[in-house]
Coordinates of C-alpha atoms in Angstrom, one line a residue:
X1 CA 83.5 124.1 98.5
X2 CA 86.9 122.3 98.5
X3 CA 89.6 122.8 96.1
X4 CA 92.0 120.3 96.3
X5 CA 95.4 120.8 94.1
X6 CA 96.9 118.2 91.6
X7 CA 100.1 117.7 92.4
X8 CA 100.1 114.4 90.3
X9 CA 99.3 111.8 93.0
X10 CA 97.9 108.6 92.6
X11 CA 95.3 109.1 96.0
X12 CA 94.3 112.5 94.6
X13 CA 90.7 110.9 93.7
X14 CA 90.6 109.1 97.1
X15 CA 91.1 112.6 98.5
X16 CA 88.1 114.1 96.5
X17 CA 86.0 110.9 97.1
X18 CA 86.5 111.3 101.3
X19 CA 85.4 115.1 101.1
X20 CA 82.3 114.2 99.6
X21 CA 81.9 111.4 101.5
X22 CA 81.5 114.1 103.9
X23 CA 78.8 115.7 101.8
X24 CA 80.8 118.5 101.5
X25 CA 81.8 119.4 97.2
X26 CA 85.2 119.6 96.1
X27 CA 86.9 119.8 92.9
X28 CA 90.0 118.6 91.5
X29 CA 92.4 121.5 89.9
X30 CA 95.8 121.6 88.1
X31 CA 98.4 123.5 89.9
X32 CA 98.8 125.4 87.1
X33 CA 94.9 127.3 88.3
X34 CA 95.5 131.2 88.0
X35 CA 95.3 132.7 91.6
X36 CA 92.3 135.0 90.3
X37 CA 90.3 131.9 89.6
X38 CA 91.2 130.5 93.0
X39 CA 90.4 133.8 94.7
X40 CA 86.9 133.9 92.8
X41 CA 85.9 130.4 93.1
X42 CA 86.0 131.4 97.1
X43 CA 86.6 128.3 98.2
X44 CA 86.3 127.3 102.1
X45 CA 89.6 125.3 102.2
X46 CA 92.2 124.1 99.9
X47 CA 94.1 120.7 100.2
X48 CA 97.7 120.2 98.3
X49 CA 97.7 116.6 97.2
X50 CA 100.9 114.3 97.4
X51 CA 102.8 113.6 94.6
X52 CA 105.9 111.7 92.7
X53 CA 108.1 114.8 92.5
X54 CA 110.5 116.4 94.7
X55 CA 109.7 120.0 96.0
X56 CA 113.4 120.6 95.8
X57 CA 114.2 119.4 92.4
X58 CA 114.0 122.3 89.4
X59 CA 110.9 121.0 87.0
X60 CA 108.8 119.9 90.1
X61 CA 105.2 121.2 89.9
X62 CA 104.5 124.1 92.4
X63 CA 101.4 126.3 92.6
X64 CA 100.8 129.9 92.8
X65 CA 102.7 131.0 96.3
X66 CA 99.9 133.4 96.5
X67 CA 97.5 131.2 97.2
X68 CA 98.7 130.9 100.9
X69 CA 98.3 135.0 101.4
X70 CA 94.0 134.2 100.5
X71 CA 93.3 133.9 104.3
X72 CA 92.0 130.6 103.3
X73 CA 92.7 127.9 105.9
X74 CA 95.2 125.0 103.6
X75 CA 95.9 121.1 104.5
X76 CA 98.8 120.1 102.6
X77 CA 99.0 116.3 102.2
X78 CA 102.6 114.3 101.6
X79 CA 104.5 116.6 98.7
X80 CA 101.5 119.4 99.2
X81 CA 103.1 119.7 102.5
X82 CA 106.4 119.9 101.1
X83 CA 105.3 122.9 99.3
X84 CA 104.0 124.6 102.0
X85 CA 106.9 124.4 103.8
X86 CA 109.1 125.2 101.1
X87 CA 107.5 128.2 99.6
X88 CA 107.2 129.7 103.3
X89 CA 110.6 129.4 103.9
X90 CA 111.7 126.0 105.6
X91 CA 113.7 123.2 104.1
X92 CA 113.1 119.6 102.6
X93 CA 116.2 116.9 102.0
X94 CA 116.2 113.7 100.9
X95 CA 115.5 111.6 103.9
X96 CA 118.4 109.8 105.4
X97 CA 115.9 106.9 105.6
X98 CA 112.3 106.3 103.2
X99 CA 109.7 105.8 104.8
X100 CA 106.6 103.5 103.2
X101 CA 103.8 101.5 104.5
X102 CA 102.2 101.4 108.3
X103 CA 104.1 103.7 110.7
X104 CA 102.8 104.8 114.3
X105 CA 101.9 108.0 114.9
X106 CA 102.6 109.7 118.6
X107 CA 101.2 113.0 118.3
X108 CA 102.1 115.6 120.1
X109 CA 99.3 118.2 119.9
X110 CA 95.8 117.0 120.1
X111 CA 93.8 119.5 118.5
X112 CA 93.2 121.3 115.2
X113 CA 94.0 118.0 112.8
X114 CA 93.4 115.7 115.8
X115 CA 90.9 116.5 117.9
X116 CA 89.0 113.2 119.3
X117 CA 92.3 110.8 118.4
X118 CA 94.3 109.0 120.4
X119 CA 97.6 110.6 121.0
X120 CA 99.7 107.5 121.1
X121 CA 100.8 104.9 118.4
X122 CA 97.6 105.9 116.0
X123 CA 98.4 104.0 112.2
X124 CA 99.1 105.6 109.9
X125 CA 100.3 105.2 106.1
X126 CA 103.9 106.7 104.7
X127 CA 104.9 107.0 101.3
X128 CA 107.8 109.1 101.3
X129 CA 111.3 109.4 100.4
X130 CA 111.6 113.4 101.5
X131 CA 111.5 114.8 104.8
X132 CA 111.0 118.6 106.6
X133 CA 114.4 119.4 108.1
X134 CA 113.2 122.7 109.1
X135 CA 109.7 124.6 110.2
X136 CA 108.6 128.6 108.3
X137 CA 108.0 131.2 111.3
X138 CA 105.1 130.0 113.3
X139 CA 104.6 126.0 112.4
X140 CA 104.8 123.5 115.1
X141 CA 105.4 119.7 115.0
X142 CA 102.2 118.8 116.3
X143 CA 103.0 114.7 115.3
X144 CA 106.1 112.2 115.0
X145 CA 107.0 108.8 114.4
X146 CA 109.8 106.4 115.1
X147 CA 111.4 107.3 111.4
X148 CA 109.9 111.2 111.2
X149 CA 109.6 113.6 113.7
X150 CA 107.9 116.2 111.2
X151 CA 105.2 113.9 110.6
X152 CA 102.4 116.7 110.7
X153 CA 102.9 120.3 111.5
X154 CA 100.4 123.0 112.1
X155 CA 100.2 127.0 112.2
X156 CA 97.0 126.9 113.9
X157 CA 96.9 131.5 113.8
X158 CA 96.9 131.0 109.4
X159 CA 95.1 127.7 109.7
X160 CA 98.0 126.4 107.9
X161 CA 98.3 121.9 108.5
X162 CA 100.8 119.5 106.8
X163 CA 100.7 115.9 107.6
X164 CA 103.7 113.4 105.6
X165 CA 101.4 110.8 106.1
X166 CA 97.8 110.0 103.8
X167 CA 95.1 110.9 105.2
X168 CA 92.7 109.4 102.5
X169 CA 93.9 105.9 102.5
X170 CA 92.2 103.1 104.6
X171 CA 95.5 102.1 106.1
X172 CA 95.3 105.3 108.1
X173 CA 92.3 104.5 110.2
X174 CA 91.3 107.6 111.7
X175 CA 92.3 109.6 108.8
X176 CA 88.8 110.6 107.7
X177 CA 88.2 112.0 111.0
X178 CA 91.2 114.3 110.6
X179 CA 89.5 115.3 107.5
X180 CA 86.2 116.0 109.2
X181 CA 88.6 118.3 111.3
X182 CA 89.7 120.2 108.6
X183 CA 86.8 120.3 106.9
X184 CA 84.3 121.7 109.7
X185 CA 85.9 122.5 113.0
X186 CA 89.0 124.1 111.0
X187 CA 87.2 124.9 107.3
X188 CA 83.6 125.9 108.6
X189 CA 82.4 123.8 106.1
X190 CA 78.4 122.5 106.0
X191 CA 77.8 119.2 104.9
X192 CA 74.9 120.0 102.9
X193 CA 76.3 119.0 99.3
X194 CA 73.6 115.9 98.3
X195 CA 72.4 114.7 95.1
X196 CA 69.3 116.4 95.6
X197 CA 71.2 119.8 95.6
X198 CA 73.4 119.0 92.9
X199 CA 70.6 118.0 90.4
X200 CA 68.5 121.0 91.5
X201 CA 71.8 123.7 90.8
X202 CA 72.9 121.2 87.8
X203 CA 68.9 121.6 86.3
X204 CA 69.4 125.4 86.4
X205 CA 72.6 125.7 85.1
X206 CA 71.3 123.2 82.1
X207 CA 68.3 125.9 81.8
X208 CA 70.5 128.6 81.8
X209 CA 73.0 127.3 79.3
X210 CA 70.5 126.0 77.0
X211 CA 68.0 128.5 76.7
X212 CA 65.6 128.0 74.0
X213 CA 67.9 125.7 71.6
X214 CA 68.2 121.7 71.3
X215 CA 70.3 119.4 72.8
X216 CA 71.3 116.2 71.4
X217 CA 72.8 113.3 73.3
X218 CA 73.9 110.0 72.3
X219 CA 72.1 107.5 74.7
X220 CA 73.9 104.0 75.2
X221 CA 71.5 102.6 77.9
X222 CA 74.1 102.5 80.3
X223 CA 73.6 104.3 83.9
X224 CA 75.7 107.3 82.7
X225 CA 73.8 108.3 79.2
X226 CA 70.6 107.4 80.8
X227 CA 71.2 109.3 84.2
X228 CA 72.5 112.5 82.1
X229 CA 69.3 111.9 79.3
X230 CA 66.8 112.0 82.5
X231 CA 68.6 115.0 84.3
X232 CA 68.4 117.0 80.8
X233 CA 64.9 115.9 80.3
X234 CA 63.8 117.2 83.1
X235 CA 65.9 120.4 82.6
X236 CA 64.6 121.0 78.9
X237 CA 61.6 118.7 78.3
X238 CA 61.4 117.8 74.5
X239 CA 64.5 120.3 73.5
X240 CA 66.3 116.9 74.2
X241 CA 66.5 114.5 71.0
X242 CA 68.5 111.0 72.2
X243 CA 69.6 109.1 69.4
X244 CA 70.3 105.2 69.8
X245 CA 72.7 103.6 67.6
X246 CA 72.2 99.5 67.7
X247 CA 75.7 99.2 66.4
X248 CA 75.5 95.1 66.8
X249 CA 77.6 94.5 69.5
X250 CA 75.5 94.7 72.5
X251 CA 74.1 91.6 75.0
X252 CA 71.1 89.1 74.1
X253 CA 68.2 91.0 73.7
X254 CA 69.5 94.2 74.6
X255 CA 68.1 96.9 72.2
X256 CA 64.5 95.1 72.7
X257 CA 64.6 95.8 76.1
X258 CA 66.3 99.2 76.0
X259 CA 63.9 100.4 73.5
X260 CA 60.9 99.2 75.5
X261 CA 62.4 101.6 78.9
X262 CA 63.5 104.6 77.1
X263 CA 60.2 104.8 74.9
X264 CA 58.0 103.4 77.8
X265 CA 58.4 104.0 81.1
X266 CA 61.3 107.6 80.5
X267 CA 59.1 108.7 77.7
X268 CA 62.4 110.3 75.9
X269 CA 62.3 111.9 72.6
X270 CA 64.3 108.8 71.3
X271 CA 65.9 108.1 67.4
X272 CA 66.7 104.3 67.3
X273 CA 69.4 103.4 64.5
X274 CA 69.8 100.1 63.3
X275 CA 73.2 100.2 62.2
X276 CA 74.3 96.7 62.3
X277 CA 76.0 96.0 58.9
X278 CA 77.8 98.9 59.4
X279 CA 79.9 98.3 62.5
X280 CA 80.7 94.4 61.6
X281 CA 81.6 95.0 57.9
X282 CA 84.3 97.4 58.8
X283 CA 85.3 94.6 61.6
X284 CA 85.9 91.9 59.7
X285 CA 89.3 90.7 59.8
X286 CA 90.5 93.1 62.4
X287 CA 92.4 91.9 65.7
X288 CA 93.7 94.4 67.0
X289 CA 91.8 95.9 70.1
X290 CA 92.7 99.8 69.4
X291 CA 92.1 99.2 66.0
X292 CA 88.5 98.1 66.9
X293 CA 88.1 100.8 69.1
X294 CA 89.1 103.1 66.6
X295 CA 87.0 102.0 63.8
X296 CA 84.1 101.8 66.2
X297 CA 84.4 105.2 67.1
X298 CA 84.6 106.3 63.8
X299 CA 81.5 104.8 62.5
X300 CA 79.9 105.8 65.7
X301 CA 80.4 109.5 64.8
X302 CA 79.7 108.7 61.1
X303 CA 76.4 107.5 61.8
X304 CA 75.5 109.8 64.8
X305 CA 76.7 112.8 63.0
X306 CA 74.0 111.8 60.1
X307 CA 71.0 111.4 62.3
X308 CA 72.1 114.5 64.1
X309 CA 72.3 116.2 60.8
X310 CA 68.4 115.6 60.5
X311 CA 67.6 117.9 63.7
X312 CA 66.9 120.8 63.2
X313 CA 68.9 123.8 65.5
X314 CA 70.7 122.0 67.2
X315 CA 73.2 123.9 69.5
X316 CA 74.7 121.3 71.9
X317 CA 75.6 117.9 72.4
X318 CA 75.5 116.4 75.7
X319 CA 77.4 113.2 77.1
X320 CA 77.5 111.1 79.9
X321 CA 81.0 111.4 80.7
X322 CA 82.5 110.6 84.1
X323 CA 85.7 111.5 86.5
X324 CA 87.8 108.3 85.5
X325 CA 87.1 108.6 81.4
X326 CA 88.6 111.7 81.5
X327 CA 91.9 110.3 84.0
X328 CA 91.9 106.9 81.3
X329 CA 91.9 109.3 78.0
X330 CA 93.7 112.3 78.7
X331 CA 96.8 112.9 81.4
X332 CA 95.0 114.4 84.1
X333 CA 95.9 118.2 85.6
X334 CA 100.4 117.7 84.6
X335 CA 99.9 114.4 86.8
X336 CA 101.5 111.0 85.9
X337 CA 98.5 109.6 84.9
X338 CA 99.1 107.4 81.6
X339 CA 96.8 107.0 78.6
X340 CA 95.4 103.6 79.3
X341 CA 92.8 103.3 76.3
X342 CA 90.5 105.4 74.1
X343 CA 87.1 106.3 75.0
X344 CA 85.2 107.4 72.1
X345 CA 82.6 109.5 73.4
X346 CA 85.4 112.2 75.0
X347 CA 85.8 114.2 72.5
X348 CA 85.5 114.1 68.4
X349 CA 82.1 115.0 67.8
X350 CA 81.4 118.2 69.3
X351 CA 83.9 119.9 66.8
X352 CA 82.9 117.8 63.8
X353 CA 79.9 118.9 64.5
X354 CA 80.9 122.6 65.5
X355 CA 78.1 122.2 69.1
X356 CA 78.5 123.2 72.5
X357 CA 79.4 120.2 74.7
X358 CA 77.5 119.4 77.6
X359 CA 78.9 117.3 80.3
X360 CA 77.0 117.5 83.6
X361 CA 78.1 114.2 85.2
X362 CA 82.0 114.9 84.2
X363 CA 82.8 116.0 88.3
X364 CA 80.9 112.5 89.4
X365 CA 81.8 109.3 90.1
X366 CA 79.7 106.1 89.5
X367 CA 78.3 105.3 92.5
X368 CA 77.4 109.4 92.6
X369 CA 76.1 108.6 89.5
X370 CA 74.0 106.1 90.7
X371 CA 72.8 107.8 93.6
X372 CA 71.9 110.7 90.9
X373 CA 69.9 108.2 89.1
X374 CA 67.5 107.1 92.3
X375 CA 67.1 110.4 93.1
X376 CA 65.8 111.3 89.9
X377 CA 63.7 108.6 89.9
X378 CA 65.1 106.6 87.2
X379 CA 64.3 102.7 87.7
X380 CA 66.2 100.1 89.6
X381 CA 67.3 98.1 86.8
X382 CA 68.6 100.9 85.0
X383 CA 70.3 102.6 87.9
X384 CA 72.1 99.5 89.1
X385 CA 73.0 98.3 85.3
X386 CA 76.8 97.5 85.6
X387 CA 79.1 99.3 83.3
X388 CA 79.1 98.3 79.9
X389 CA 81.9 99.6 77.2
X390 CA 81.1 102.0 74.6
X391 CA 83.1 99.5 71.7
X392 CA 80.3 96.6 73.2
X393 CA 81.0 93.1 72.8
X394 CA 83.9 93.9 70.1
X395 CA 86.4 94.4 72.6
X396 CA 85.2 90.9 74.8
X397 CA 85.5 89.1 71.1
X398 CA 89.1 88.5 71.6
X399 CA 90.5 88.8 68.1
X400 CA 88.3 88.5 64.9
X401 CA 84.6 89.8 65.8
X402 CA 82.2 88.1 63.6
X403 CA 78.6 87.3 63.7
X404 CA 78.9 83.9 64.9
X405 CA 81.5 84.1 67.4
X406 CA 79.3 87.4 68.9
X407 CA 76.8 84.6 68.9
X408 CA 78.5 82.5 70.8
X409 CA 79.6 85.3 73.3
X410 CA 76.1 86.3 73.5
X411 CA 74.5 83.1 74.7
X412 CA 77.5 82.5 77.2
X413 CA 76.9 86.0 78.8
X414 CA 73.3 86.0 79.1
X415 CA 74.1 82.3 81.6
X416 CA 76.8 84.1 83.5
X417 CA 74.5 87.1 84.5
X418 CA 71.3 84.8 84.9
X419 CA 73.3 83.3 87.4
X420 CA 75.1 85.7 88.7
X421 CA 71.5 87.6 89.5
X422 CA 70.0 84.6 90.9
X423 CA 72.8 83.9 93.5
X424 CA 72.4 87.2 94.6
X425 CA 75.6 89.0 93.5
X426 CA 74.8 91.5 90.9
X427 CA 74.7 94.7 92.6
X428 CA 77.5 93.5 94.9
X429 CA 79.6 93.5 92.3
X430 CA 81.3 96.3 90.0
X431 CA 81.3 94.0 86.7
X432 CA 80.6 90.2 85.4
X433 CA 80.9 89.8 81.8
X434 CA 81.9 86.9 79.4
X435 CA 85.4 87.2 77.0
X436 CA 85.7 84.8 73.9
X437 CA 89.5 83.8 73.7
X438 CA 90.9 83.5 70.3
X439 CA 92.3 80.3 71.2
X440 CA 90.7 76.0 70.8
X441 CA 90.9 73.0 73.5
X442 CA 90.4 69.9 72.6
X443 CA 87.4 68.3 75.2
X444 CA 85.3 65.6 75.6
X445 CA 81.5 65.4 75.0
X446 CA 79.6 62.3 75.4
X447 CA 82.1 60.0 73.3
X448 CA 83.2 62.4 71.1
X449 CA 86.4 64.9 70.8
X450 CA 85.9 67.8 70.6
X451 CA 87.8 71.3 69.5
X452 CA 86.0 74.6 70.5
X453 CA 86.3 78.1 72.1
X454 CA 87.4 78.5 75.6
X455 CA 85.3 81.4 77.3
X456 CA 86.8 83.3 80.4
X457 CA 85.2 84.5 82.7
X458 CA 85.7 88.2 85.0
X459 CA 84.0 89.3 87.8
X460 CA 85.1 92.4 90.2
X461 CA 84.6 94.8 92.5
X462 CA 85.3 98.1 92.7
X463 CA 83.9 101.5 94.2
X464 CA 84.6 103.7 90.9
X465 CA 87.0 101.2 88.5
X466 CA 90.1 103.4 89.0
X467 CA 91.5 100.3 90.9
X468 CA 89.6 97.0 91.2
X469 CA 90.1 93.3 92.7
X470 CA 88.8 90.2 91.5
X471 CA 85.5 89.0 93.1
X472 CA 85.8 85.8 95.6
X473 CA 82.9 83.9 94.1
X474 CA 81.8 80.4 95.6
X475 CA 83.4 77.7 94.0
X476 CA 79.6 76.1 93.9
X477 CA 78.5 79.3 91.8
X478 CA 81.7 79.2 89.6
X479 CA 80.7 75.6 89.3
X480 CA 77.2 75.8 88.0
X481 CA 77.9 78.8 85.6
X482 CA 80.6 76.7 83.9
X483 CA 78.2 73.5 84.0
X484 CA 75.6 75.4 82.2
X485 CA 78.0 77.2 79.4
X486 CA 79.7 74.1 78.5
X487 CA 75.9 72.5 78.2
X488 CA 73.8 75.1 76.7
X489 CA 76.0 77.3 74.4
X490 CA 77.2 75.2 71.3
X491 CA 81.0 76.2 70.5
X492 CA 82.5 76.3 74.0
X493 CA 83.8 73.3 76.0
X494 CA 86.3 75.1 78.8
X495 CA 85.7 78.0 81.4
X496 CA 88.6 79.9 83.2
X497 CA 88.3 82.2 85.8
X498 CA 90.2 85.7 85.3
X499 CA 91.6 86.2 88.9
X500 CA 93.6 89.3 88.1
X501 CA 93.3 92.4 90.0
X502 CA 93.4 96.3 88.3
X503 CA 96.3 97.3 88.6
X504 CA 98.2 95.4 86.7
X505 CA 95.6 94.5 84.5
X506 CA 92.8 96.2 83.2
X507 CA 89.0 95.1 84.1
X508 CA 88.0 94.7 80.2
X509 CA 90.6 92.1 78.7
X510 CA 91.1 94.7 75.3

């Protein structure tokens, strides 16, 4: 196992995704992490992230000192680096000239880091404004560029490497074999950390948690809820209730066809909850998109917290949460990471409700997620499902949700992904959904004028939605969905195309 250190950088879940890419585990900690913890987590190798701050400035994050007496071998990445250095005794200044984007790399040693690299003018990514000015006892400049000489350093007798440059990044090309170093020529590590061993120590530690009590989990149908539902099933059998709230906002025909998996082909212990009314009452007239999250999430744990009320001991609640809900609700591990928006199922009704939480996919990403999910058998459809958000269609209904204009939503998503299926493109992409504007055009049907909605339409990719790009469809596809909205669905008569990427923007439009 890998522990890599937070020191607040924006790559720090690149870094985490490369390791396991690696099939090695890792896990993300706060630098704040008491050195007994470290000590007893016995970790193979630690990596210090980068990060905003610098090392030399008085509130700038630092771990415990102590961690670099473990015997531990340590890779300490941009401002990681900078704390190595600094907390064995060398210097960093503010350097007489920044450094960011592609730089060449000459290196001067090639082992340890760089074993198997080309020694002369390799790429690699800066992002700097700091620099080394002078080495602790026993480091070596083992690479330079043109604008750095202490571009990576080494004390190969502690196992001790710093490189100023990212690793992680694409833009350094051979930086994931420079991990691979680390990891198994300098860690020792065995890349023996699959799906298939995580569900079987996950399943225990579920057995072993649980006992003979209940868990109850709130099942969306989205990979996530159903991924953790079948990983707890098979854990715990019929100690697992799901309950299904049909809160009114989901796609054409949704709940039909949910109901007809879970109950079918999983064979869950399943509560469906029609619950309708409920949500689009308290709706009505509201615009604003926090708002509707709010009130959703409310009502959510209103009605939930009622059903759950009807099962009898009940000790824990389980959720399907993910990596990147808890980086877009909370700031991550004293990092920079801004509250983007609320995510109503992270937290809120395990302490209303006074149960244990259960969170057995929070460490994953999606596309580990996914992975989970074939492995554990779950079906295609299911497994490959693109995201969907917990608020539903409220949050695509820009402005006032109301039955008709979910209607109208509604019809125009069902063409978009019936097309967008057809061509091919569904799995290839991260998300393709619909968004009613709140705004008219006038048109021109047959002879007539016409006033009416203006759909837009989003479709990206992305590996785990932390950042995401707008999807390069054909102009012929873009074409034929547009043809068929403005045709079929009554109310619209204009399609736009969202070609924004994330960041700036988000991926949902509220």
């Amino acid at each position: 196992m890998i522990l890599i250190i937070d020191f607040g950088s924006q790559y720090n879940q690149l870094i985490a995704r490369r390791v396991r890419e690696n099939h090695v585990y890792c896990q993300i900690v706060p630098p704040t992490l008491a050195l007994d913890r470290i000590r007893d987590s016995a970790p193979e190798g630690i990596i210090l992230s980068g990060g905003p701050s610098s090392i030399y400035q008085a509130d700038s994050p630092k771990a415990d000192p102590g961690i670099l007496e473990l015997g531990i071998p340590i890779l300490g990445i941009c401002y990681g680096m900078q704390f190595m250095i600094d907390a064995l005794g060398g210097k960093v200044e503010g350097a007489g000239k920044r450094e960011y984007g592609f730089a060449e790399l000459v290196i001067r040693n090639p082992e340890g880091l760089f074993k198997g690299i080309d020694p002369y003018k390799t790429p690699c990514w800066m992002s700097h404004g700091d620099s080394a000015r002078s080495l602790p006892v026993g480091f070596e400049i083992t690479a330079s560029t043109e604008n750095t000489e202490l571009a990576a350093i080494a004390d190969p007798e502690k196992r001790f490497y710093g490189l100023q440059f990212h690793p992680e990044v694409e833009h350094t090309p051979k930086g994931q074999q420079m991990l691979k170093n680390f990891l198994f020529d300098i860690c020792g590590c065995r890349p023996d950390w699959t799906m298939k061993s995580f569900a079987r120590e996950v399943i225990g530690e579920i057995r072993e948690q649980v006992g003979d009590k209940r868990v109850i989990l709130g099942l969306s149908g989205g990979v996530d809820s159903s991924v953790t539902a079948l990983l707890l099933h098979k854990a715990i059998g019929d100690q697992l209730t799901c309950i299904f709230v049909d809160n009114g906002l989901l796609r054409k025909d949704e709940a039909d066809k949910l109901r007809r998996v879970f109950e079918q082909h999983l064979q869950l212990n399943i509560v469906f909850v029609d619950a309708e009314s409920r949500f689009l009452t308290a709706l009505a007239g509201v615009i604003d998109p926090e708002k509707k999250r709010k009130i959703i999430g409310k009502i959510f744990m209103d009605v939930f917290e009622d059903e759950a009320g009807r099962i009898q001991d009940a000790d824990f609640l389980a959720q399907g949460t993910l990596y990147p809900d808890i980086i877009e609700s909370v700031s991550a591990f004293g990092g920079p990471t801004a509250v983007i928006k609320s995510h109503h199922n992270v937290g809120g009704l395990p302490e209303r409700m006074k149960l244990k939480l259960i969170e057995p996919l929070r460490y994953l990403f999606k596309d580990e997620v996914r992975r989970l999910g074939e492995e554990l058998g779950l079906e295609a459809d299911l497994v490959w499902r693109q995201p969907f958000p917990g608020p539903g269609l409220a949050i695509r209904v820009l402005g006032e949700v109301t039955p008709e204009r979910l209607a109208i939503l509604r019809e125009t998503d069902a063409v978009l992904l019936e097309e967008i299926r057809k061509a091919g493109y569904y799995r290839k992409l991260w998300q393709s959904f619909a968004v009613l504007l709140p705004v008219k055009s006038v048109g021109v049907m047959g002879d007539q004028r016409t006033y009416e909605n203006i759909a837009a339409i989003r479709a990206v990719t992305s590996k785990d939605a932390m950042t995401a790009d707008w999807a390069r469809l054909p102009h012929e596809l873009l074409g034929l969905i547009s043809n068929r909205i403005i045709n079929e669905v009554k109310g619209v008569n204009r399609v736009v195309y969202d070609i924004s990427s994330k960041p700036p923007a988000t991926i949902e439009w509220e």
